[in-house]
Coordinates of C-alpha atoms in Angstrom, one line a residue:
Chain A
M25 CA -55.5 77.6 43.3
T26 CA -58.3 79.7 41.6
A27 CA -61.0 77.8 40.2
A28 CA -60.1 78.6 36.6
A29 CA -56.7 77.0 37.3
I30 CA -58.3 74.1 38.7
R31 CA -60.2 74.0 35.8
R32 CA -57.1 74.5 33.4
L33 CA -55.2 71.6 35.3
A34 CA -58.1 69.1 34.6
L35 CA -58.4 70.0 30.9
A36 CA -54.8 69.4 30.6
T37 CA -54.6 66.2 32.7
I38 CA -58.0 65.1 30.5
L39 CA -55.8 66.3 27.0
M40 CA -52.7 64.2 28.0
A41 CA -54.9 61.0 29.4
G42 CA -56.4 61.4 25.9
S43 CA -53.3 61.5 23.9
T44 CA -51.6 58.7 25.9
V45 CA -54.7 56.5 24.9
A46 CA -54.7 57.7 21.2
G47 CA -51.0 56.8 21.2
G48 CA -51.3 53.3 22.3
N49 CA -54.1 52.8 19.9
A50 CA -51.9 54.1 17.2
A51 CA -48.8 51.7 18.4
R52 CA -51.5 48.6 18.4
A53 CA -53.1 50.0 15.1
A54 CA -49.8 49.6 12.7
D55 CA -48.1 46.4 14.0
T56 CA -44.9 45.2 12.3
Y57 CA -43.6 41.3 12.3
L58 CA -40.9 39.7 10.7
V59 CA -41.3 36.7 8.3
D60 CA -40.8 33.5 10.6
P61 CA -38.7 31.3 8.2
I62 CA -39.4 28.1 10.5
H63 CA -42.8 28.4 10.4
S64 CA -43.2 29.5 6.5
S65 CA -43.6 28.3 3.2
I66 CA -43.1 29.6 -0.2
S67 CA -43.6 26.9 -3.0
F68 CA -44.3 26.4 -6.4
M69 CA -45.1 23.9 -9.4
I70 CA -44.4 23.5 -12.5
S71 CA -46.6 21.5 -15.5
H72 CA -43.8 18.5 -17.1
Q73 CA -44.8 18.2 -20.3
K74 CA -48.2 19.0 -20.0
I75 CA -48.8 15.6 -18.3
S76 CA -47.9 16.2 -14.6
N77 CA -46.2 18.9 -12.3
I78 CA -42.8 19.1 -10.6
H79 CA -42.9 20.9 -7.4
G80 CA -40.3 23.0 -5.8
R81 CA -39.9 25.3 -2.6
F82 CA -37.5 28.4 -1.6
N83 CA -36.1 27.1 1.7
N84 CA -34.6 30.6 2.7
F85 CA -36.5 33.9 2.8
S86 CA -37.2 36.8 5.1
G87 CA -39.6 39.9 5.5
K88 CA -41.4 42.5 7.0
I89 CA -45.4 42.7 7.6
T90 CA -47.0 45.9 8.4
I91 CA -50.7 45.2 9.6
N92 CA -52.7 48.8 10.5
S93 CA -56.0 47.6 12.0
D94 CA -57.1 50.7 11.9
D95 CA -56.2 51.5 8.2
P96 CA -55.6 48.8 6.4
T97 CA -54.4 50.2 3.2
K98 CA -51.4 51.4 5.4
S99 CA -50.4 48.0 6.0
S100 CA -47.3 46.6 3.8
F101 CA -46.2 43.6 3.2
A102 CA -42.1 43.0 1.8
L103 CA -40.4 39.6 1.2
S104 CA -36.8 38.9 0.2
I105 CA -36.1 35.5 -1.3
P106 CA -32.5 34.5 -2.0
V107 CA -32.9 32.0 -5.1
E108 CA -30.1 30.2 -4.5
S109 CA -32.4 28.4 -1.6
I110 CA -34.0 26.6 -4.4
D111 CA -35.1 23.4 -3.8
T112 CA -37.1 21.2 -6.1
N113 CA -35.6 17.5 -4.4
N114 CA -33.0 17.0 -7.3
T115 CA -28.9 18.4 -7.2
K116 CA -29.0 18.5 -10.6
R117 CA -31.6 20.1 -11.7
D118 CA -31.4 22.7 -8.7
E119 CA -27.7 23.7 -9.7
H120 CA -29.2 23.8 -13.7
L121 CA -32.2 26.1 -12.5
R122 CA -29.7 28.6 -10.6
A123 CA -27.2 28.6 -14.1
P124 CA -27.8 31.3 -16.1
D125 CA -30.3 29.3 -18.4
Y126 CA -33.2 29.9 -15.9
F127 CA -32.6 32.3 -12.9
N128 CA -29.1 33.3 -13.2
V129 CA -28.1 33.6 -9.2
K130 CA -24.9 35.3 -10.0
Q131 CA -26.3 38.1 -11.9
F132 CA -29.6 38.0 -9.7
P133 CA -29.1 36.6 -6.5
T134 CA -32.4 37.6 -4.6
M135 CA -36.2 37.9 -5.6
T136 CA -38.1 40.6 -3.9
F137 CA -41.5 41.5 -3.2
Q138 CA -42.9 44.8 -2.1
S139 CA -46.4 45.8 -1.9
T140 CA -47.7 49.1 -3.1
K141 CA -51.6 49.1 -2.8
V142 CA -53.5 47.3 0.0
K143 CA -57.2 46.9 0.1
P144 CA -59.2 45.3 2.8
V145 CA -61.4 42.3 1.6
D146 CA -63.5 39.5 3.5
G147 CA -61.0 37.7 5.6
G148 CA -57.7 39.2 4.2
F149 CA -56.3 41.3 2.0
E150 CA -56.2 42.5 -1.7
V151 CA -52.4 43.2 -2.1
T152 CA -51.0 44.8 -5.1
G153 CA -47.1 45.1 -5.4
D154 CA -43.5 45.1 -7.8
L155 CA -42.5 41.4 -7.9
T156 CA -38.3 41.4 -9.1
L157 CA -37.2 38.5 -10.3
H158 CA -34.3 37.8 -13.1
G159 CA -33.8 41.6 -12.6
V160 CA -37.4 42.2 -14.3
T161 CA -39.9 44.2 -11.8
K162 CA -43.5 43.6 -13.0
P163 CA -46.5 44.1 -10.9
I164 CA -48.4 41.6 -9.6
S165 CA -51.7 41.5 -7.4
F166 CA -53.0 38.6 -5.4
T167 CA -55.5 38.0 -2.4
L168 CA -53.9 37.1 1.3
K169 CA -56.2 35.6 3.8
G170 CA -55.8 36.0 7.3
G171 CA -53.9 38.5 9.1
D172 CA -57.0 39.4 11.5
K173 CA -55.7 36.6 14.5
V174 CA -53.0 37.3 16.8
V175 CA -51.6 33.9 18.7
E176 CA -49.2 34.0 20.8
F177 CA -46.6 31.5 20.8
P178 CA -44.2 30.5 22.4
K179 CA -45.3 32.9 25.7
G180 CA -44.4 36.2 25.0
I181 CA -44.1 36.1 21.1
K182 CA -47.1 37.1 19.0
R183 CA -47.7 35.8 15.6
I184 CA -50.2 36.5 13.1
G185 CA -50.5 33.7 9.7
L186 CA -51.2 34.6 5.9
T187 CA -51.8 32.3 3.2
S188 CA -51.8 32.8 -0.8
T189 CA -52.0 30.8 -3.6
F190 CA -51.5 32.5 -6.5
S191 CA -49.6 32.4 -10.3
I192 CA -46.9 34.4 -12.0
V193 CA -45.8 34.0 -15.8
R194 CA -41.9 33.1 -16.2
S195 CA -41.3 34.4 -19.1
D196 CA -42.7 37.8 -18.1
F197 CA -39.7 37.8 -16.0
G198 CA -37.1 36.8 -18.6
V199 CA -37.1 33.2 -17.5
N200 CA -38.1 32.0 -20.5
A201 CA -36.2 28.3 -21.1
E202 CA -37.9 25.4 -22.2
L203 CA -41.1 27.1 -22.9
G204 CA -42.0 23.8 -24.7
G205 CA -41.7 21.4 -22.4
L206 CA -42.1 23.4 -18.8
G207 CA -45.3 25.2 -18.1
D208 CA -44.7 29.1 -18.3
E209 CA -47.7 30.0 -15.6
I210 CA -46.1 29.0 -12.2
P211 CA -48.7 28.5 -9.7
I212 CA -47.0 30.0 -6.0
T213 CA -48.3 28.9 -2.8
V214 CA -47.3 31.0 0.2
G215 CA -47.8 30.6 3.8
I216 CA -46.4 32.9 6.3
E217 CA -45.9 32.8 9.8
A218 CA -44.8 36.7 11.1
A219 CA -43.9 37.1 14.8
K220 CA -43.1 40.2 16.8
Chain B
M1 CA -31.2 15.3 -24.2
F2 CA -29.3 17.5 -26.3
E3 CA -31.3 19.8 -28.7
T4 CA -29.7 18.4 -31.9
V5 CA -31.4 20.6 -33.5
A6 CA -30.6 23.7 -31.9
L7 CA -26.8 22.9 -31.9
A8 CA -27.0 22.4 -35.4
K9 CA -28.3 25.4 -36.2
A10 CA -25.8 27.2 -34.3
V11 CA -23.3 25.8 -35.8
L12 CA -24.3 25.8 -39.6
I13 CA -26.3 29.3 -39.4
G14 CA -22.9 30.7 -37.9
A15 CA -21.0 29.0 -40.7
L16 CA -23.0 29.7 -43.5
V17 CA -23.3 33.3 -42.6
A18 CA -19.6 33.9 -42.0
A19 CA -18.5 32.2 -44.7
G20 CA -20.9 34.5 -46.9
I21 CA -19.4 37.7 -45.3
M22 CA -15.8 36.1 -46.1
G23 CA -16.3 35.4 -49.7
L24 CA -18.1 38.5 -50.7
A25 CA -15.3 40.6 -48.9
C26 CA -12.7 39.1 -50.6
R27 CA -14.3 39.3 -53.9
G28 CA -12.2 41.2 -56.7
T29 CA -9.3 42.6 -55.4
P30 CA -10.3 44.5 -52.4
P31 CA -8.1 47.4 -50.5
P32 CA -6.1 46.1 -48.1
W33 CA -8.1 47.0 -44.8
R34 CA -11.1 45.9 -46.3
R35 CA -9.3 42.2 -46.2
D36 CA -8.0 42.9 -42.7
A37 CA -11.3 43.4 -41.3
C38 CA -13.4 40.8 -43.3
W39 CA -11.9 38.1 -40.8
S40 CA -13.7 40.0 -37.8
W41 CA -16.7 40.9 -39.8
A42 CA -17.3 37.5 -40.5
V43 CA -16.7 36.3 -37.3
G44 CA -19.0 38.5 -35.4
V45 CA -21.6 38.7 -37.6
G46 CA -21.7 35.0 -38.0
V47 CA -21.9 34.9 -34.0
L48 CA -25.0 37.2 -34.0
A49 CA -26.6 35.2 -36.7
A50 CA -26.3 32.1 -34.9
S51 CA -27.3 33.8 -31.5
G52 CA -30.7 35.2 -33.2
A53 CA -31.1 31.7 -34.9
T54 CA -31.0 30.3 -31.7
D55 CA -33.5 33.1 -30.0
Q56 CA -30.9 34.6 -28.1
W57 CA -30.8 38.1 -30.1
P58 CA -29.1 41.1 -28.8
H59 CA -31.4 43.1 -26.2
W60 CA -30.7 45.9 -24.0
P61 CA -30.7 46.7 -21.5
A62 CA -27.8 43.8 -21.3
L63 CA -28.7 42.8 -18.0
E64 CA -27.0 39.3 -18.1
D65 CA -23.5 38.0 -19.5
R66 CA -24.8 37.1 -22.9
A67 CA -26.5 40.0 -23.7
R68 CA -23.7 42.4 -22.3
F69 CA -21.1 40.0 -25.2
L70 CA -23.7 40.7 -28.2
T71 CA -24.5 44.1 -27.3
L72 CA -21.2 45.6 -26.2
L73 CA -18.2 43.6 -26.3
L74 CA -18.5 42.2 -29.8
P75 CA -19.7 45.4 -31.7
L76 CA -16.5 46.9 -29.3
T77 CA -14.4 44.3 -30.9
L78 CA -15.6 44.8 -34.5
A79 CA -14.8 48.7 -34.2
V80 CA -11.3 48.3 -32.6
E81 CA -10.4 45.6 -35.5
T82 CA -11.9 47.8 -38.1
W83 CA -10.3 50.5 -36.8
A84 CA -6.9 48.4 -36.3
A85 CA -7.2 47.4 -39.7
I86 CA -7.4 51.0 -41.0
L87 CA -4.8 52.6 -38.8
P88 CA -1.3 52.5 -40.4
S89 CA 0.4 52.2 -37.0
R90 CA 0.6 48.8 -35.8
G91 CA 1.8 49.7 -32.5
I92 CA -1.3 52.1 -31.6
A93 CA -3.6 49.4 -32.9
W94 CA -1.9 46.8 -30.5
L95 CA -2.3 49.7 -27.5
V96 CA -6.0 50.0 -28.1
R97 CA -6.7 45.9 -28.5
L98 CA -4.9 45.7 -25.0
G99 CA -7.6 48.5 -23.7
L100 CA -10.0 46.0 -24.9
A101 CA -8.4 43.1 -23.3
A102 CA -8.5 44.8 -20.0
I103 CA -12.1 45.9 -20.7
A104 CA -13.5 42.5 -21.6
A105 CA -13.5 40.9 -18.2
P106 CA -15.5 43.4 -16.4
I107 CA -18.2 44.1 -19.3
L108 CA -18.7 40.6 -18.8
L109 CA -18.9 40.6 -14.5
H110 CA -20.8 43.9 -14.8
N111 CA -23.1 44.0 -12.0
S112 CA -23.3 40.3 -10.7
V113 CA -22.3 38.9 -7.4
Y114 CA -18.6 39.5 -7.7
L115 CA -18.6 43.0 -8.0
A116 CA -21.7 44.3 -7.2
H117 CA -23.5 44.4 -3.3
L118 CA -26.7 42.4 -5.0
S119 CA -27.6 41.2 -1.4
G120 CA -27.3 44.0 1.2
R121 CA -24.1 46.1 2.3
D122 CA -20.7 44.5 1.5
S123 CA -22.4 41.3 0.0
A124 CA -19.8 41.1 -3.2
E125 CA -18.3 38.2 -3.4
W126 CA -14.7 39.9 -4.3
S127 CA -13.4 42.5 -2.1
L128 CA -11.4 45.4 -4.2
A129 CA -8.3 44.0 -3.9
E130 CA -9.7 40.6 -5.0
A131 CA -11.5 41.9 -7.6
T132 CA -8.6 44.0 -8.8
V133 CA -6.3 41.3 -8.8
V134 CA -8.9 38.6 -10.6
L135 CA -9.7 41.3 -13.4
C136 CA -6.1 42.4 -13.9
G137 CA -5.0 38.4 -14.2
L138 CA -7.8 38.2 -16.5
A139 CA -6.6 40.9 -18.6
A140 CA -3.3 39.8 -18.7
L141 CA -4.1 36.2 -19.8
L142 CA -6.2 37.5 -22.6
A143 CA -3.8 40.0 -23.9
I144 CA -1.0 37.0 -23.8
V145 CA -3.0 34.4 -25.7
W146 CA -4.3 37.2 -28.1
T147 CA -0.5 38.3 -29.1
L148 CA 1.2 34.9 -29.1
M149 CA -1.9 33.7 -31.4
S150 CA -1.1 36.5 -33.3
G151 CA 2.9 36.0 -33.6
L152 CA 1.7 32.6 -34.6
E153 CA -0.3 34.1 -37.2
R154 CA 2.1 36.0 -38.7
R155 CA 4.6 33.1 -38.7
S156 CA 2.2 30.2 -40.2
S157 CA -1.4 31.6 -42.1
S158 CA -4.6 32.9 -40.3
Q159 CA -6.4 29.8 -41.9
A160 CA -4.1 27.7 -39.7
V161 CA -4.6 29.8 -36.3
H162 CA -8.4 30.3 -37.1
G163 CA -8.1 26.4 -37.3
V164 CA -6.5 25.9 -34.3
L165 CA -9.5 28.6 -33.0
A166 CA -12.1 26.8 -34.1
L167 CA -11.3 23.8 -32.6
D168 CA -11.0 25.5 -29.3
A169 CA -14.4 26.9 -29.4
S170 CA -15.5 24.0 -30.1
A171 CA -14.9 22.2 -27.1
T172 CA -15.2 25.2 -24.9
A173 CA -18.5 25.8 -26.2
L174 CA -19.1 21.9 -25.3
T175 CA -17.4 22.0 -22.1
V176 CA -19.8 25.2 -20.8
M177 CA -22.6 23.1 -21.5
L178 CA -21.3 20.0 -19.9
S179 CA -20.8 22.4 -16.9
G180 CA -24.3 23.8 -16.3
Y181 CA -24.7 26.8 -18.9
Y182 CA -26.5 25.4 -22.2
R183 CA -27.3 28.6 -23.4
G184 CA -23.6 30.0 -22.7
G185 CA -22.5 26.8 -24.6
L186 CA -24.6 27.6 -28.0
L187 CA -23.2 31.0 -27.9
G188 CA -19.8 29.1 -28.3
L189 CA -20.9 26.7 -31.0
G190 CA -22.3 29.5 -33.0
L191 CA -18.7 31.5 -32.7
A192 CA -16.8 27.9 -33.5
G193 CA -19.4 27.5 -36.6
A194 CA -18.5 31.1 -37.6
I195 CA -15.0 30.7 -37.3
A196 CA -14.8 27.4 -39.0
G197 CA -16.7 29.2 -41.7
A198 CA -14.3 32.2 -42.5
T199 CA -11.8 29.7 -42.3
L200 CA -12.9 27.3 -44.9
A201 CA -14.4 30.2 -47.4
S202 CA -11.0 31.9 -47.0
S203 CA -8.8 29.1 -47.6
I204 CA -10.8 29.3 -51.2
S205 CA -10.8 32.9 -51.4
R206 CA -8.5 34.7 -54.2
P207 CA -6.5 36.4 -53.3
Q208 CA -6.1 35.1 -49.9
P209 CA -6.8 37.9 -47.0
S210 CA -4.3 39.4 -45.5
T211 CA -2.5 37.9 -41.8
R212 CA -2.3 41.3 -40.3
G213 CA -3.7 41.3 -36.6
S214 CA -6.8 39.4 -37.2
L215 CA -7.7 37.2 -34.8
G216 CA -9.4 39.8 -32.2
M217 CA -13.1 38.8 -32.8
S218 CA -12.2 34.9 -32.5
V219 CA -10.2 35.1 -29.2
I220 CA -12.2 37.8 -27.3
G221 CA -15.4 35.1 -28.6
I222 CA -13.5 32.0 -26.6
F223 CA -12.5 34.4 -23.7
A224 CA -16.4 35.3 -23.1
V225 CA -17.5 31.4 -23.4
V226 CA -15.0 30.7 -21.0
I227 CA -15.5 33.7 -18.5
M228 CA -19.4 33.0 -18.8
G229 CA -18.7 29.0 -18.0
R230 CA -16.3 29.8 -15.1
F231 CA -18.1 32.4 -13.2
F232 CA -21.6 32.1 -14.2
G233 CA -22.0 28.6 -15.2
A234 CA -20.2 25.7 -13.0
L235 CA -16.8 25.4 -15.3
S236 CA -14.0 24.8 -13.1
T237 CA -10.7 27.2 -12.8
S238 CA -8.2 24.3 -13.9
L239 CA -10.6 23.3 -17.0
A240 CA -11.3 27.1 -17.9
A241 CA -7.5 27.8 -17.7
C242 CA -6.9 24.7 -20.0
L243 CA -9.8 25.8 -22.3
L244 CA -7.9 29.6 -22.8
L245 CA -4.1 28.2 -22.8
A246 CA -5.0 25.5 -25.0
P247 CA -4.5 27.1 -28.6
L248 CA -0.9 28.2 -27.5
G249 CA 0.0 24.5 -28.1
A250 CA 0.0 25.3 -31.7
W251 CA 3.1 27.0 -30.9
T252 CA 5.1 23.8 -30.2
V253 CA 5.5 22.9 -33.9
E254 CA 7.6 26.2 -34.1
L255 CA 10.2 24.5 -32.2
P256 CA 13.5 24.2 -33.6
R257 CA 13.4 20.6 -34.6
L258 CA 9.3 20.4 -35.4
R259 CA 9.9 23.6 -37.9
K260 CA 11.8 21.2 -40.3
L261 CA 8.4 18.7 -40.6
A262 CA 6.7 18.6 -43.9
P263 CA 4.2 21.7 -44.3
S264 CA 1.7 18.7 -43.9
W265 CA 3.0 17.0 -40.9
R266 CA 3.2 20.5 -39.3
V267 CA -0.6 21.3 -39.9
M268 CA -1.2 18.0 -38.4
A269 CA 1.0 18.2 -35.4
R270 CA -0.5 21.8 -34.9
L271 CA -3.8 20.4 -34.7
A272 CA -2.6 17.6 -32.4
C273 CA -1.0 19.6 -30.0
V274 CA -4.4 21.6 -29.5
A275 CA -6.6 18.9 -30.1
I276 CA -4.8 16.4 -27.6
P277 CA -5.8 18.9 -24.4
L278 CA -9.1 19.5 -25.5
L279 CA -9.9 16.1 -25.9
V280 CA -8.6 15.5 -22.0
V281 CA -10.5 18.4 -21.1
L282 CA -13.7 17.3 -22.7
I283 CA -13.6 13.6 -21.0
I284 CA -13.4 15.3 -17.4
A285 CA -16.1 17.7 -18.0
Q286 CA -18.1 14.7 -19.4
R287 CA -17.4 12.7 -16.2
K288 CA -17.8 15.3 -14.0
F289 CA -21.3 16.0 -15.2
T290 CA -22.0 12.0 -15.5
A291 CA -21.3 11.8 -11.8
A292 CA -23.2 15.0 -10.9
S293 CA -26.1 13.5 -12.8
T294 CA -26.2 10.2 -11.2
G295 CA -24.5 10.0 -8.1
R296 CA -26.6 13.3 -6.7
S297 CA -29.6 13.0 -8.9
R298 CA -32.5 11.0 -7.2
A299 CA -33.6 8.7 -10.1
F300 CA -34.6 11.9 -12.3
E301 CA -31.9 12.1 -15.0
P302 CA -30.2 8.5 -15.4
S303 CA -28.2 9.2 -18.4
I304 CA -26.0 11.9 -20.2
S305 CA -28.2 12.1 -23.1
R306 CA -31.0 14.2 -20.7
A307 CA -28.3 16.4 -19.8
F308 CA -29.3 19.8 -20.5
R309 CA -33.5 19.3 -20.2
L310 CA -35.6 19.6 -17.3
S311 CA -38.4 18.3 -19.8

């Protein structure tokens, strides 16, 4: 083997090793997690007669979170909630909420969120995306805290946690029944664990 | 609590607008087609006015059942009934009406979980075969009720048949409300008011409006409210069928023995034959509602008076 051939071989080896390392970094940089509904919650609160609040939650949902640690702006968040799973601790009220006077689940069975823009902020992400509720799609923005700490639970399963509190205006989405007695602005609290 | 003001507004606005149109349209000596069409226009515009008065203006895109009724089915019915009034051939008019009966349910159920895959692949509740059977069955039911009530209209009078339909529309509206679909019921109350208003106005107008197939708006309106209650609210299939078929009870008076009754007795018997099953339906619906409110709720809604409000 000539000296030139040895140099070419060494260069090729270095390049291959470099590309392998870079590839490994890329795989780590964009990690995709699936929302773990058992350790997550999506709850809301609605003002009742302007004197108190009623709390409710959605019992079923799924979602996919992609965290790109190299370029956080390429991270993405998607959530899908079957509206049928609404639970306000009152069967009759839940049935009425599923009816066309409110969510109309036979017409609009799913509520979805898909991020369109993600900006890293201190301790989390500033997320903008499209919320589709009651057949109406509107952009919303909120701050998601967390996502930076990865824990292993149970062994072999890596998970991250994200939390957020924000509000939506239900009449913007055509859910406008009883605006006099029930609040229009709905605070929503999201606590999500996602695993891979 | 029933929102009494909204309920009264729906009935009164529907009745006043329909009565006004009926009175105006039948003034003087209107051409026959105008007399034929004025029933449908009175009822249709009455329903629209009542809907507007209760914050349910038609809007586009029509994403929900109520909006599809107000923006598509109602104008289509008005167009078909007006065209049928102008057409010299009754056979062609009925062919078009049967076509309308066939598309009424698909319009109301469009893009719902029954027909569309809204939650992913193959997520529609009905397969193609099931959807075909249900939609054909509903079309046949509507066509049968429509033709039989029109037959009765020819044998008796428009006022008599519309009176029966007003009764049915009222019971349908209340039952749909008790089945957890307040706004659908409110639409039905506007319809009941409009039918009643047009009937009252036609009773005092001279000359009397024609009786040549003027039921389209009323029959399709009742059908639409029943479909909304059944497929989007929690109205049971048996109660829905009773509400749709109850007006046919008016045919009882045409039985040979009852035909010999005095006219005033026949009117009362006709109303009784329709009102009794409707009353039974209402009682069942109210009991179901009360049971659901008191049995499953946890000290939140202790009485039916809080039936339709979260507030």
